[in-house]
Short mmCIF file of C-alpha atoms in Angstrom, two decimals:
data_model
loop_
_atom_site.label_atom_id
_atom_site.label_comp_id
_atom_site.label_asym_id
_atom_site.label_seq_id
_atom_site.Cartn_x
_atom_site.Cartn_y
_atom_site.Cartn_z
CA UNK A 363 106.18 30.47 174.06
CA UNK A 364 106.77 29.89 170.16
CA UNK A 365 103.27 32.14 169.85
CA UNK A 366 104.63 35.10 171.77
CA UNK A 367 107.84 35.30 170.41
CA UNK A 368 106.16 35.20 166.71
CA UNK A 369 103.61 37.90 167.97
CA UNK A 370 106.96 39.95 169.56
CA UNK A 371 108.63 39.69 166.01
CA UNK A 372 105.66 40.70 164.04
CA UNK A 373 105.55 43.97 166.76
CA UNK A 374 108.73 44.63 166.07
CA UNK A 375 108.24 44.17 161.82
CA UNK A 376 105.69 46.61 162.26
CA UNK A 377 107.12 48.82 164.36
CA UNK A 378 110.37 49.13 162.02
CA UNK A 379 108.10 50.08 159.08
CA UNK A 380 106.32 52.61 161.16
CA UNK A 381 109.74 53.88 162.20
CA UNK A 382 111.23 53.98 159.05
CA UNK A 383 108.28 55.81 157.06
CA UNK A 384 109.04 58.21 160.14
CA UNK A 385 112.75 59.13 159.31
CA UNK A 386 112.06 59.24 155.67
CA UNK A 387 109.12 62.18 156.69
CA UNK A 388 112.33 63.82 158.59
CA UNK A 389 109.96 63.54 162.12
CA UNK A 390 112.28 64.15 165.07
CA UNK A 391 113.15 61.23 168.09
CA UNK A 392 109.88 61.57 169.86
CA UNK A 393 107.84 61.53 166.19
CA UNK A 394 110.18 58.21 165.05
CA UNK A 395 109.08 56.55 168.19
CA UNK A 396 105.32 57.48 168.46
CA UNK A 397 105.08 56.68 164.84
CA UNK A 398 106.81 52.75 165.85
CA UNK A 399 104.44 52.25 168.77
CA UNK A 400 101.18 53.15 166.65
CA UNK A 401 101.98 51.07 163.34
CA UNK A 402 102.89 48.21 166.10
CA UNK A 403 100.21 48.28 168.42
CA UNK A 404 97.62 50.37 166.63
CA UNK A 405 95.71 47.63 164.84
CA UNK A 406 95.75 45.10 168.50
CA UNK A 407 94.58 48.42 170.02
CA UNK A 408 91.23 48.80 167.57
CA UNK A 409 90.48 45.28 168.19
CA UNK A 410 90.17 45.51 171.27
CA UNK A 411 87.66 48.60 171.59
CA UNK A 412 85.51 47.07 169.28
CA UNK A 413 85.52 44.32 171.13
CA UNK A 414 85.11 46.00 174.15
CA UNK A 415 88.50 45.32 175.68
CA UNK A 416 89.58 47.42 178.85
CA UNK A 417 92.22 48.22 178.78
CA UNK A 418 93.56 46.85 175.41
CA UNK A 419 96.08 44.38 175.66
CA UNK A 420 98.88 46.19 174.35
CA UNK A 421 98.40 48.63 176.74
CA UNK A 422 98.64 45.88 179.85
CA UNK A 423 101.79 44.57 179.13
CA UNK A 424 105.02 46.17 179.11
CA UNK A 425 107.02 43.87 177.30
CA UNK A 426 104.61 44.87 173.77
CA UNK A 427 105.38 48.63 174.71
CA UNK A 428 109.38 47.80 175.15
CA UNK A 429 109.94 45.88 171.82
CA UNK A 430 107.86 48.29 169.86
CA UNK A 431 109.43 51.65 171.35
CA UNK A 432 113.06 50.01 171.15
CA UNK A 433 112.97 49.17 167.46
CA UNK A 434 111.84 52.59 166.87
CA UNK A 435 114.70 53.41 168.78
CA UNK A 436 116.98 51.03 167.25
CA UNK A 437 115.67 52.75 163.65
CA UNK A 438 116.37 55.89 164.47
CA UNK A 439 120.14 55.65 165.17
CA UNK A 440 121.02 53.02 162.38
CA UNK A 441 118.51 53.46 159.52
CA UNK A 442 121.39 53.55 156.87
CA UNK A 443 122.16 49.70 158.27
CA UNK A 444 117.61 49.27 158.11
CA UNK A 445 116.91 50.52 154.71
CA UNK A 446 119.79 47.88 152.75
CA UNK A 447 117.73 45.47 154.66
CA UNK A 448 114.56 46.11 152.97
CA UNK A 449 113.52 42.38 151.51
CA UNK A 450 113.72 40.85 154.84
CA UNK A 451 111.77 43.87 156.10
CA UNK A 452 108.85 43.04 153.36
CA UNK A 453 109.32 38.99 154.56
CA UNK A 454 108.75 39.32 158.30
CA UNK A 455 105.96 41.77 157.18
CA UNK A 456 103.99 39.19 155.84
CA UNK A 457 104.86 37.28 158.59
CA UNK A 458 103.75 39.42 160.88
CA UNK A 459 100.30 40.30 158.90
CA UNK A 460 99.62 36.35 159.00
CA UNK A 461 100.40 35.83 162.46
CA UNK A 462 98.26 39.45 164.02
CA UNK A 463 95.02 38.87 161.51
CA UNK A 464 94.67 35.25 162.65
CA UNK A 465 95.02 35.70 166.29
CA UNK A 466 92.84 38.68 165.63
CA UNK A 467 90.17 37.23 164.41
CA UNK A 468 90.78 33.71 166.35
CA UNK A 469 90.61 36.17 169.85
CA UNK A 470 87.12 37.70 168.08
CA UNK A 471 85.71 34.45 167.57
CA UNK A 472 86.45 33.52 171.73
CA UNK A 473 84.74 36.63 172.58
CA UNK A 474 81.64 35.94 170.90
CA UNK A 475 82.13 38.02 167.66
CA UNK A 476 79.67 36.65 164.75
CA UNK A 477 81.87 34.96 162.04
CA UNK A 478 81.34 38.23 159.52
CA UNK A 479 82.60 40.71 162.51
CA UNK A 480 85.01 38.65 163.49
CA UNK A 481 87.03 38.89 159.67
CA UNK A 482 86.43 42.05 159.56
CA UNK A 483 88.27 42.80 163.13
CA UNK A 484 90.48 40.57 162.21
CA UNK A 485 91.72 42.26 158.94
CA UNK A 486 92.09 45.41 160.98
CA UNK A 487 94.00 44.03 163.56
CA UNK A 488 96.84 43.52 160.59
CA UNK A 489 96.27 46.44 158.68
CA UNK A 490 95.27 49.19 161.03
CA UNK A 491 98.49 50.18 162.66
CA UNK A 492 100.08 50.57 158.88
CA UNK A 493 97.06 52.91 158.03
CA UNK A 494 96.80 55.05 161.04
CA UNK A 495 101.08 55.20 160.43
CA UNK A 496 99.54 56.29 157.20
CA UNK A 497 97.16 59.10 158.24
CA UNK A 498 99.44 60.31 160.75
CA UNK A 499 102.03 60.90 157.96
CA UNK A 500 99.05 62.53 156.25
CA UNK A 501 99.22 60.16 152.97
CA UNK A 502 96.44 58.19 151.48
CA UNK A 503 96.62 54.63 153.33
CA UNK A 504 98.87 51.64 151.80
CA UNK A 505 95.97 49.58 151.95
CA UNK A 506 93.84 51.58 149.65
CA UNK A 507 96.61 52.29 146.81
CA UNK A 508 96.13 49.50 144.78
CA UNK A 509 98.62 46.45 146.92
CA UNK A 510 97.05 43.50 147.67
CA UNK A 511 97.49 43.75 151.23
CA UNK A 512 94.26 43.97 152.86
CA UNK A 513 92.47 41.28 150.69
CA UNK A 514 95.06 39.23 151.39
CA UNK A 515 94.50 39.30 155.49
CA UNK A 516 90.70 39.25 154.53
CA UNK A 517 91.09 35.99 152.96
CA UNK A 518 93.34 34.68 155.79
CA UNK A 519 90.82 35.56 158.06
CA UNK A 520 87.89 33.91 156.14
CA UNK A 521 90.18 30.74 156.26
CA UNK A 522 90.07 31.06 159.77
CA UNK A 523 86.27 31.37 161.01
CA UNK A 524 85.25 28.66 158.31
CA UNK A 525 87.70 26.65 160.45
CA UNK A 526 87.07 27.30 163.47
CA UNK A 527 83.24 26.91 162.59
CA UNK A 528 83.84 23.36 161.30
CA UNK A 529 85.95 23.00 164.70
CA UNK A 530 88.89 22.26 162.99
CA UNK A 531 91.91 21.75 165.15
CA UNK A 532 93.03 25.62 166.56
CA UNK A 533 96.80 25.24 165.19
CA UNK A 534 95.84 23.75 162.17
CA UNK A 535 93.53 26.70 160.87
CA UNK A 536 96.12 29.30 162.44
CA UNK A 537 98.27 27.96 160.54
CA UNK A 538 96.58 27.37 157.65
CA UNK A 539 95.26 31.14 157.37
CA UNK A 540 98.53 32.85 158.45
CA UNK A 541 100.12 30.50 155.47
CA UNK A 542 97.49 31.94 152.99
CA UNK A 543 98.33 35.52 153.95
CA UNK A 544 101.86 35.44 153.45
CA UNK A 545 101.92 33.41 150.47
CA UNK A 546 99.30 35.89 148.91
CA UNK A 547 101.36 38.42 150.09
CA UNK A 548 104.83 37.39 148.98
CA UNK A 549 103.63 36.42 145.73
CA UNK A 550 101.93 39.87 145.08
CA UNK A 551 105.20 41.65 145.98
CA UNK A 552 107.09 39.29 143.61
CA UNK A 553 104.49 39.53 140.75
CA UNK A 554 103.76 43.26 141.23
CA UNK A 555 100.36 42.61 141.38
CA UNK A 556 97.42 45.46 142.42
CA UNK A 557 94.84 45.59 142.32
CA UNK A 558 92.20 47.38 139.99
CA UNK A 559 91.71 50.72 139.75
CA UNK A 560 89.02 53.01 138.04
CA UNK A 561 89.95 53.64 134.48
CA UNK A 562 89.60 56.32 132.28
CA UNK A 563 90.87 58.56 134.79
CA UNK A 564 93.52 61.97 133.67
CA UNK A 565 96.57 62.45 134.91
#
């Protein structure tokens, strides 16, 4: 029970950013709430095609499909009240990128994903719903503007298929890898930190 209602609040993280990138790109009811659902569900939903999923999960279960619409909702109407709330936005963020890469790449690892796949889907399972918000809003992904975002849920998700390959207690290397991510994560945001880009580049 403590899992789903962790997974339900990182939908519903997610969702909010989604929703909020939405009203700051002036998109109209319908946009705000299409934009909510696909930052919320989109990275669950490429997980499970490439790991051959039918339908995805998301998609089976109404309960991931009323949280993430209803926050968009919920955005929408009060995102004066939203925005002043911004730091414990960026908190349950992290949260929420611990919690979906781990299960991610736990749920690849049950399905028979080699260990290298299995990171890989994993990272995406945090980070794709934020970059197809991204495209959708027709900017250059988050995750490939310098944050340290998607190294961070890489390295969470390494932590994870060394664990479960020295079969390490379940919890423990859940745990243990969502508790990398966010750390990394919080400590980026608090140190500013980015990371490198090209130099010698104009303007």
């Amino acid at each position: 029970m403590l899992l789903v209602v962790l997974e339900l609040i990182g939908i519903a993280v997610f969702a909010a950013s989604g929703a909020v990138a939405a009203v700051r790109a002036r998109l109209d009811v319908f946009g705000v709430t299409v934009l909510a659902l696909t930052t919320a569900l989109g990275g669950g939903i490429v997980r499970d095609v490439l790991l051959g999923v039918h339908p995805p999960t998301s998609l089976r279960n109404w309960t991931y499909l009323l949280v993430a619409g209803g926050t968009g909702l919920v955005v929408f109407w009060f995102h004066p009240q939203v925005a002043k709330l911004r730091r414990s936005v960026l908190l349950l963020d992290a949260v929420g990128l611990g919690l979906f890469v781990t299960s991610g790449t736990s749920t690849a690892l049950a399905l028979g994903a080699p260990p290298y796949a299995a990171c890989l889907i994993g990272m995406t399972t945090g980070i794709g719903g934020g970059a197809l918000r991204d495209l959708l809003l027709r900017e250059i992904p988050l995750v490939l503007r310098r944050e340290i975002y998607a190294v961070a849920a890489l390295a969470g998700a390494v932590v994870v298929a060394v664990g479960e390959w020295a079969k390490l207690p379940q919890g423990l290397v859940a745990l243990t890898g969502a508790s990398l991510i966010i750390t990394v994560r919080l400590i980026a945001l608090w140190r500013k930190w980015n990371a490198p880009v090209a130099r010698g580049l104009e303007g």
